[in-house]
Amino acid sequence: MTIIVTGGAGFIGSNFIFHMLGKYPDYRIVCLDKLTYAGNLSTLSPVMDNPNFRFVKLDICDREGVYKLFEEEHPGMVVNFAAESHVDRSIENPEVFLQTNILGTQVLMDACRKYGITRYHQVSTDEVYGDLPLDRPDLFFTEETPIHTSSPYSSSKAGADLLVLAYHRTYGLPVTISRCSNNYGPYHFPEKLIPLMIANALNDKPLPVYGKGENVRDWLYVEDHCKAIDLILHKGRVGEVYNIGGHNEMRNIDIVKIICKALGKPESLITFVTDRKGHDMRYAIDPTKIHSELGWLPETKFADGIQKTIAWYLDNRQWWETIISGEYQNYYEKMYGNR
Ligand code: NAD
Ligand code: DAU
């Protein structure tokens, strides 16, 4: 079995590649990644010499390049993680989100149609459902919740999801879609809440909490997400959407306080800054379908996962210090300088 994994030099894609190469010694994994600011080849160094692994620097929007790769590799499956993934960046510059997240998805599926595959899996997000109110803790996102997006990022992901389902219905492409809640764990790019707060706290820098910090996210350890996708690929029903989440809702401010405590840093570092435009209040996944159909349950409790994550950032300072010492400085100044 050869699987093309797009976006494998990013956070979740790299964790997925490690999971698959570890679990399936007979599988060949071909990672296709453009290496944008969010892609990091050093992340893949543990598998670069693995004979079952190949890395190809390529844009998923590059139709000719993608078709050539399919001709070379004859993949049985494609798992599409490649995306512009940061909401704040989408608010600054939506265009690249539409290009990669929608048009790139189309190119990949056209290649799948042309060359034939047994499964195209689209890695989507709970953000396509919009948000839930804070005063209705009884409400959760199910697979039937209407699409109701807030940001250019979530709109681009929703557009891609609709296209994936259309390719299934119109052309019979064997697709699945997963919509996961917020991930955390190793190799998370330091523009996102948890790694940003860990890096800033370790550098005794202010911890910029948007608004009042009351927004709620439903956190899942990245390995649990990877295991869920593995299950969907092997046992999921074609044409179906599966929500992934572990009932672990946390307020942003509480996460930041946990990080301060774990690192022995004062809460006085917390700085409330101007809110994100269109900021979603609460995400909460109902994972009943993937649990009852495929038997998936999260294995890592948040209390353990966050300690493992913090330990990883302490042990791998070079990985994130290299990232935040470069172009990231300009990004940080632009986003947080006058906030
Ligand atoms: P990330 O930003 O860490 O990584 C994205 C990767 O895609 C990078 O390696 C980047 O170089 C690559 N990429 C971007 N544009 C590309 C292009 N045009 N062609 C080829 N490669 C390209 O993202 P992530 O957090 O690992 O998210 C991966 C996927 O999971 C995304 O589709 C995202 O929407 C989805 N998702 C993320 C989360 C989360 O909490 N991070 C939760 C649910 C779903
Ligand atoms: O829910 C899944 C989504 O989770 C994925 O689809 C996205 O790709 C991923 O980036 C993530 O989106 P969020 O917007 O929820 O993640 P982020 O880490 O950017 O922010 C988490 C919360 O923390 C959000 O309410 C905004 C807030 N925040 C974020 C940053 C970066 C802050 O308060 N301060 C910050 O500096």
Coordinates of C-alpha atoms and ligand atoms in Angstrom, one line a residue:
M1 CA 0.0 0.0 0.0
T2 CA 1.4 3.4 -1.0
I3 CA -0.3 6.4 0.7
I4 CA 0.3 10.0 -0.3
V5 CA 0.2 12.2 2.7
T6 CA 0.0 15.9 1.9
G7 CA 1.1 18.6 4.4
G8 CA 3.2 16.0 6.2
A9 CA 5.9 18.5 7.2
G10 CA 3.3 20.3 9.3
F11 CA 2.0 19.6 12.8
I12 CA -0.6 16.9 12.5
G13 CA 0.6 15.5 9.1
S14 CA 4.1 14.7 10.6
N15 CA 2.6 13.1 13.6
F16 CA 0.4 11.0 11.3
I17 CA 3.4 9.9 9.2
F18 CA 5.3 8.8 12.4
H19 CA 2.2 6.8 13.5
M20 CA 1.7 5.1 10.1
L21 CA 5.3 4.2 9.5
G22 CA 5.5 2.8 13.1
K23 CA 2.3 0.8 12.8
Y24 CA 2.4 -0.5 9.2
P25 CA 5.9 -1.7 8.3
D26 CA 4.6 -2.8 4.8
Y27 CA 3.2 0.6 3.9
R28 CA 5.0 3.2 1.8
I29 CA 4.4 6.8 2.8
V30 CA 5.0 9.6 0.3
C31 CA 4.9 13.0 1.8
L32 CA 4.0 15.8 -0.5
D33 CA 4.5 19.3 1.0
K34 CA 5.1 22.8 -0.3
L35 CA 7.2 23.7 2.7
T36 CA 5.4 27.0 3.4
Y37 CA 6.3 28.9 6.5
A38 CA 4.4 26.2 8.5
G39 CA 6.2 23.2 6.9
N40 CA 9.5 22.2 8.4
L41 CA 11.7 19.5 6.9
S42 CA 13.7 19.0 10.1
T43 CA 10.5 17.7 11.7
L44 CA 10.7 14.7 9.3
S45 CA 14.3 14.0 10.0
P46 CA 13.5 10.9 12.2
V47 CA 12.0 9.2 9.1
M48 CA 14.0 10.6 6.2
D49 CA 16.2 7.5 6.0
N50 CA 13.4 5.1 6.3
P51 CA 13.2 3.1 3.0
N52 CA 9.4 3.2 3.2
F53 CA 9.4 7.0 3.2
R54 CA 9.8 9.6 0.4
F55 CA 9.5 13.3 0.7
V56 CA 8.6 15.4 -2.3
K57 CA 8.5 19.2 -2.2
L58 CA 5.4 20.1 -4.2
D59 CA 2.4 22.5 -4.1
I60 CA -0.9 20.6 -4.1
C61 CA -2.2 23.3 -6.6
D62 CA 0.5 22.3 -9.1
R63 CA -1.6 20.0 -11.3
E64 CA 1.3 18.8 -13.6
G65 CA 3.5 18.1 -10.6
V66 CA 0.7 16.2 -8.7
Y67 CA -0.2 14.1 -11.8
K68 CA 3.5 13.2 -12.3
L69 CA 3.8 12.1 -8.7
F70 CA 0.7 9.9 -9.1
E71 CA 2.3 8.3 -12.3
E72 CA 5.5 7.6 -10.3
E73 CA 3.9 6.3 -7.1
H74 CA 0.5 4.7 -8.0
P75 CA -0.9 5.6 -4.6
G76 CA -3.7 3.5 -3.2
M77 CA -4.8 6.2 -0.8
V78 CA -4.4 10.0 -0.4
V79 CA -4.7 11.8 3.0
N80 CA -4.9 15.5 2.6
F81 CA -3.6 17.5 5.5
A82 CA -2.1 20.3 3.3
A83 CA -3.7 23.6 4.2
E84 CA -3.3 27.1 5.3
S85 CA -4.4 26.4 8.9
H86 CA -4.2 29.6 11.0
V87 CA -7.4 31.6 11.5
D88 CA -5.6 34.9 12.3
R89 CA -3.6 34.7 9.0
S90 CA -6.8 34.1 7.1
I91 CA -8.2 37.3 8.5
E92 CA -5.2 39.2 7.2
N93 CA -5.0 37.5 3.8
P94 CA -7.8 35.2 2.7
E95 CA -6.6 34.5 -0.9
V96 CA -4.0 31.9 -0.3
F97 CA -6.5 30.0 1.9
L98 CA -8.9 29.7 -1.0
Q99 CA -6.2 28.7 -3.3
T100 CA -4.6 25.9 -1.3
N101 CA -7.6 24.8 0.8
I102 CA -10.2 24.7 -2.0
L103 CA -8.3 24.6 -5.4
G104 CA -5.6 22.4 -4.1
T105 CA -8.1 19.9 -2.9
Q106 CA -9.7 19.9 -6.3
V107 CA -6.3 19.2 -8.0
L108 CA -5.7 16.2 -5.6
M109 CA -9.2 14.8 -6.3
D110 CA -8.8 15.2 -10.0
A111 CA -5.6 13.2 -9.8
C112 CA -7.4 10.6 -7.8
R113 CA -10.1 10.3 -10.4
K114 CA -7.6 10.2 -13.3
Y115 CA -5.3 7.5 -11.8
G116 CA -7.7 5.7 -9.5
I117 CA -7.4 5.2 -5.8
T118 CA -9.3 3.2 -3.1
R119 CA -9.7 6.2 -0.7
Y120 CA -9.3 10.0 -0.7
H121 CA -9.4 11.3 2.9
Q122 CA -10.0 15.0 3.6
V123 CA -8.7 16.2 6.9
S124 CA -11.3 18.9 7.8
T125 CA -12.1 20.8 11.0
D126 CA -14.9 21.3 13.5
E127 CA -14.7 25.0 12.6
V128 CA -16.9 24.4 9.6
Y129 CA -19.8 24.2 12.0
G130 CA -19.3 27.7 13.3
D131 CA -19.6 28.2 17.0
L132 CA -21.8 27.4 19.9
P133 CA -23.0 29.7 22.7
L134 CA -21.3 29.6 26.1
D135 CA -24.7 29.4 27.9
R136 CA -25.8 26.2 26.1
P137 CA -23.4 23.5 27.4
D138 CA -25.9 20.9 26.2
L139 CA -25.2 21.7 22.6
F140 CA -22.6 19.8 20.5
F141 CA -21.5 19.6 16.9
T142 CA -22.8 16.4 15.2
E143 CA -22.2 15.4 11.6
E144 CA -25.7 16.8 10.9
T145 CA -25.0 20.3 12.3
P146 CA -25.3 22.8 9.4
I147 CA -22.2 24.3 8.0
H148 CA -22.0 27.9 9.3
T149 CA -18.6 29.3 9.0
S150 CA -17.1 32.4 10.6
S151 CA -13.6 33.0 9.2
P152 CA -12.0 32.9 5.8
Y153 CA -10.1 29.8 7.0
S154 CA -13.2 27.9 8.1
S155 CA -15.0 29.0 5.0
S156 CA -12.2 27.6 2.8
K157 CA -12.3 24.3 4.7
A158 CA -16.1 24.1 4.3
G159 CA -15.8 24.9 0.6
A160 CA -13.4 22.0 0.3
D161 CA -15.7 19.7 2.2
L162 CA -18.6 20.5 -0.1
L163 CA -16.4 19.8 -3.1
V164 CA -15.2 16.5 -1.7
L165 CA -18.8 15.4 -1.1
A166 CA -19.7 16.5 -4.6
Y167 CA -16.9 14.5 -6.1
H168 CA -18.3 11.5 -4.3
R169 CA -21.8 12.0 -5.5
T170 CA -21.1 13.1 -9.0
Y171 CA -18.0 11.0 -9.9
G172 CA -18.3 8.2 -7.4
L173 CA -14.9 9.1 -5.9
P174 CA -14.4 7.0 -2.7
V175 CA -14.0 9.7 -0.1
T176 CA -14.1 10.2 3.6
I177 CA -14.0 13.4 5.6
S178 CA -13.0 13.9 9.3
R179 CA -13.8 17.0 11.3
C180 CA -11.6 17.2 14.3
S181 CA -11.5 19.6 17.2
N182 CA -8.3 21.6 18.4
N183 CA -5.2 19.4 18.5
Y184 CA -2.2 19.9 20.7
G185 CA 1.1 18.0 21.1
P186 CA 4.7 17.9 19.6
Y187 CA 5.6 19.9 16.5
H188 CA 2.7 22.4 16.9
F189 CA 3.7 25.6 15.1
P190 CA 4.3 28.4 17.7
E191 CA 1.7 30.7 16.1
K192 CA -1.0 28.6 17.8
L193 CA -2.3 29.2 21.3
I194 CA -0.6 26.4 23.3
P195 CA 2.9 26.5 21.7
L196 CA 2.8 30.3 21.6
M197 CA 2.1 30.5 25.3
I198 CA 4.8 27.9 26.2
A199 CA 7.4 29.7 24.1
N200 CA 6.5 33.1 25.4
A201 CA 6.4 32.0 29.0
L202 CA 9.8 30.3 28.7
N203 CA 11.1 33.6 27.3
D204 CA 9.3 35.6 30.1
K205 CA 7.4 37.5 27.4
P206 CA 3.7 38.7 27.7
L207 CA 1.1 36.0 27.1
P208 CA -1.4 37.6 24.7
V209 CA -4.9 36.4 25.5
Y210 CA -7.6 37.5 23.1
G211 CA -10.7 39.3 24.5
K212 CA -11.5 38.0 28.0
G213 CA -10.0 34.5 27.4
E214 CA -13.5 33.0 27.9
N215 CA -13.6 31.3 24.5
V216 CA -13.8 27.5 24.7
R217 CA -12.0 25.0 22.6
D218 CA -12.3 21.2 22.7
W219 CA -8.7 19.9 22.9
L220 CA -7.4 16.5 21.6
Y221 CA -3.9 15.1 21.8
V222 CA -2.6 14.9 18.3
E223 CA -1.9 11.1 18.5
D224 CA -5.5 10.4 19.2
H225 CA -6.5 12.4 16.0
C226 CA -3.9 10.3 14.0
K227 CA -5.3 7.0 15.3
A228 CA -8.9 8.2 14.4
I229 CA -7.8 8.9 10.8
D230 CA -6.1 5.6 10.6
L231 CA -9.3 3.9 11.7
I232 CA -11.4 5.9 9.2
L233 CA -9.0 4.9 6.3
H234 CA -9.3 1.2 7.1
K235 CA -12.8 0.8 8.5
G236 CA -14.7 4.0 7.7
R237 CA -17.6 4.0 5.3
V238 CA -17.0 5.7 2.0
G239 CA -19.0 9.0 1.5
E240 CA -19.2 9.6 5.2
V241 CA -18.2 12.4 7.5
Y242 CA -16.8 11.6 11.0
N243 CA -16.4 14.1 13.8
I244 CA -13.4 13.6 16.1
G245 CA -13.2 15.0 19.6
G246 CA -12.8 13.8 23.1
H247 CA -15.2 15.9 25.2
N248 CA -12.4 18.1 26.6
E249 CA -13.6 21.6 26.6
M250 CA -11.4 24.3 28.2
R251 CA -11.4 28.1 28.4
N252 CA -8.4 29.7 26.8
I253 CA -7.5 31.6 30.0
D254 CA -7.5 28.3 32.0
I255 CA -5.1 26.7 29.5
V256 CA -2.8 29.7 29.8
K257 CA -2.9 29.4 33.6
I258 CA -2.0 25.7 33.5
I259 CA 1.0 26.5 31.3
C260 CA 2.2 29.2 33.7
K261 CA 1.8 26.9 36.6
A262 CA 3.6 24.0 34.9
L263 CA 6.5 26.2 33.9
G264 CA 6.7 28.1 37.3
K265 CA 5.9 31.4 35.6
P266 CA 3.8 34.2 37.1
E267 CA 0.2 34.8 35.9
S268 CA 1.2 38.4 35.8
L269 CA 2.6 37.6 32.3
I270 CA -1.0 37.2 31.1
T271 CA -2.0 40.2 29.0
F272 CA -5.5 40.7 27.6
V273 CA -5.3 42.0 24.0
T274 CA -7.8 43.0 21.4
D275 CA -10.1 40.2 20.4
R276 CA -9.8 38.2 17.1
K277 CA -12.4 39.5 14.6
G278 CA -15.4 37.2 14.3
H279 CA -14.0 35.1 17.2
D280 CA -15.8 31.8 17.6
M281 CA -17.0 31.4 21.2
R282 CA -17.2 27.7 21.7
Y283 CA -16.4 24.5 19.9
A284 CA -17.6 21.1 21.2
I285 CA -17.6 17.8 19.2
D286 CA -20.1 15.0 19.7
P287 CA -18.0 12.0 18.7
T288 CA -20.8 9.4 19.1
K289 CA -20.6 8.3 15.4
I290 CA -16.9 7.4 15.3
H291 CA -17.2 5.8 18.7
S292 CA -20.2 3.6 17.9
E293 CA -19.2 2.7 14.3
L294 CA -15.4 2.4 14.6
G295 CA -14.8 2.0 18.3
W296 CA -12.6 5.1 18.5
L297 CA -12.0 6.7 21.9
P298 CA -9.3 9.2 22.9
E299 CA -6.5 7.6 24.9
T300 CA -4.7 10.6 26.3
K301 CA -6.2 12.6 29.1
F302 CA -5.6 16.4 28.9
A303 CA -3.8 16.5 32.2
D304 CA -1.2 14.0 30.8
G305 CA -1.1 15.3 27.3
I306 CA -0.4 18.9 28.3
Q307 CA 2.5 17.8 30.6
K308 CA 3.9 15.6 27.7
T309 CA 3.5 18.6 25.4
I310 CA 5.3 21.0 27.7
A311 CA 8.1 18.5 28.3
W312 CA 8.5 18.1 24.5
Y313 CA 8.9 21.9 24.1
L314 CA 11.4 22.0 26.9
D315 CA 13.4 19.1 25.3
N316 CA 13.2 20.4 21.8
R317 CA 14.0 24.1 22.2
Q318 CA 16.1 24.2 19.1
W319 CA 13.1 23.1 16.9
W320 CA 10.9 26.1 18.0
E321 CA 13.7 28.6 18.7
T322 CA 14.8 28.2 15.1
I323 CA 11.3 28.9 13.9
I324 CA 10.6 32.0 16.1
S325 CA 14.0 33.5 15.3
G326 CA 13.3 34.0 11.6
E327 CA 10.4 35.4 9.6
Y328 CA 8.2 34.7 12.6
Q329 CA 9.5 37.8 14.3
N330 CA 7.9 40.0 11.5
Y331 CA 4.7 38.0 11.8
Y332 CA 4.6 38.4 15.6
E333 CA 5.3 42.2 15.4
K334 CA 2.5 42.6 12.8
M335 CA -0.1 40.6 14.8
Y336 CA 0.8 41.5 18.4
G337 CA 2.9 44.7 18.1
N338 CA 0.0 47.2 18.6
R339 CA -2.7 44.9 19.8
Ligands
NAD1 P1 0.1 23.2 9.7 O1 -0.1 24.6 9.3 O2 0.9 22.9 10.9 O3 0.7 22.4 8.5 C1 0.2 22.5 7.2 C2 1.2 21.9 6.2 O4 0.7 22.0 4.9 C3 2.6 22.5 6.2 O5 3.6 21.5 6.2 C4 2.6 23.3 4.9 O6 3.9 23.4 4.4 C5 1.7 22.4 4.0 N1 1.1 23.2 2.9 C6 0.5 24.4 3.0 N2 0.1 24.7 1.8 C7 0.4 23.8 0.9 C8 0.3 23.6 -0.5 N3 -0.3 24.5 -1.3 N4 0.8 22.4 -1.0 C9 1.4 21.5 -0.2 N5 1.6 21.7 1.1 C10 1.1 22.8 1.7 O7 -1.4 22.6 9.9 P2 -1.9 21.5 10.9 O8 -2.3 22.2 12.2 O9 -1.0 20.3 11.0 O10 -3.3 21.1 10.2 C11 -3.3 20.0 9.2 C12 -4.7 19.9 8.7 O11 -5.6 19.5 9.8 C13 -5.3 21.1 8.1 O12 -6.0 20.7 6.9 C14 -6.2 21.7 9.1 O13 -7.2 22.4 8.5 C15 -6.7 20.5 9.8 N6 -7.0 20.6 11.2 C16 -6.2 21.1 12.1 C17 -6.5 21.2 13.5 C18 -5.6 21.7 14.5 O14 -5.9 21.9 15.7 N7 -4.3 22.1 14.2 C19 -7.7 20.6 13.9 C20 -8.6 20.1 12.9 C21 -8.2 20.0 11.6
DAU2 O1 -10.9 23.6 15.9 C1 -9.9 23.2 15.0 C2 -9.0 24.4 14.6 O2 -8.2 24.7 15.7 C3 -8.2 24.1 13.4 O3 -9.1 23.9 12.3 C4 -7.2 25.2 13.1 O4 -6.4 24.9 12.0 C5 -6.4 25.4 14.3 O5 -5.5 26.5 14.1 C6 -7.3 25.7 15.5 O6 -8.0 27.0 15.4 P1 -8.2 28.0 16.6 O7 -8.4 29.3 16.1 O8 -9.1 27.4 17.6 O9 -6.7 27.9 17.3 P2 -5.7 29.0 17.8 O10 -4.6 28.2 18.5 O11 -5.3 30.0 16.8 O12 -6.5 29.7 19.0 C7 -7.1 28.9 20.0 C8 -7.8 29.9 20.9 O13 -6.9 30.8 21.6 C9 -8.8 30.8 20.1 O14 -9.9 31.1 20.9 C10 -8.0 32.1 20.0 C11 -7.1 32.2 21.2 N1 -5.8 32.8 21.1 C12 -5.0 32.4 20.1 C13 -3.7 32.9 20.0 C14 -2.8 32.5 18.9 C15 -5.4 33.7 22.0 O15 -6.1 34.1 23.0 N2 -4.1 34.3 21.9 C16 -3.3 33.9 20.9 O16 -2.2 34.5 20.8

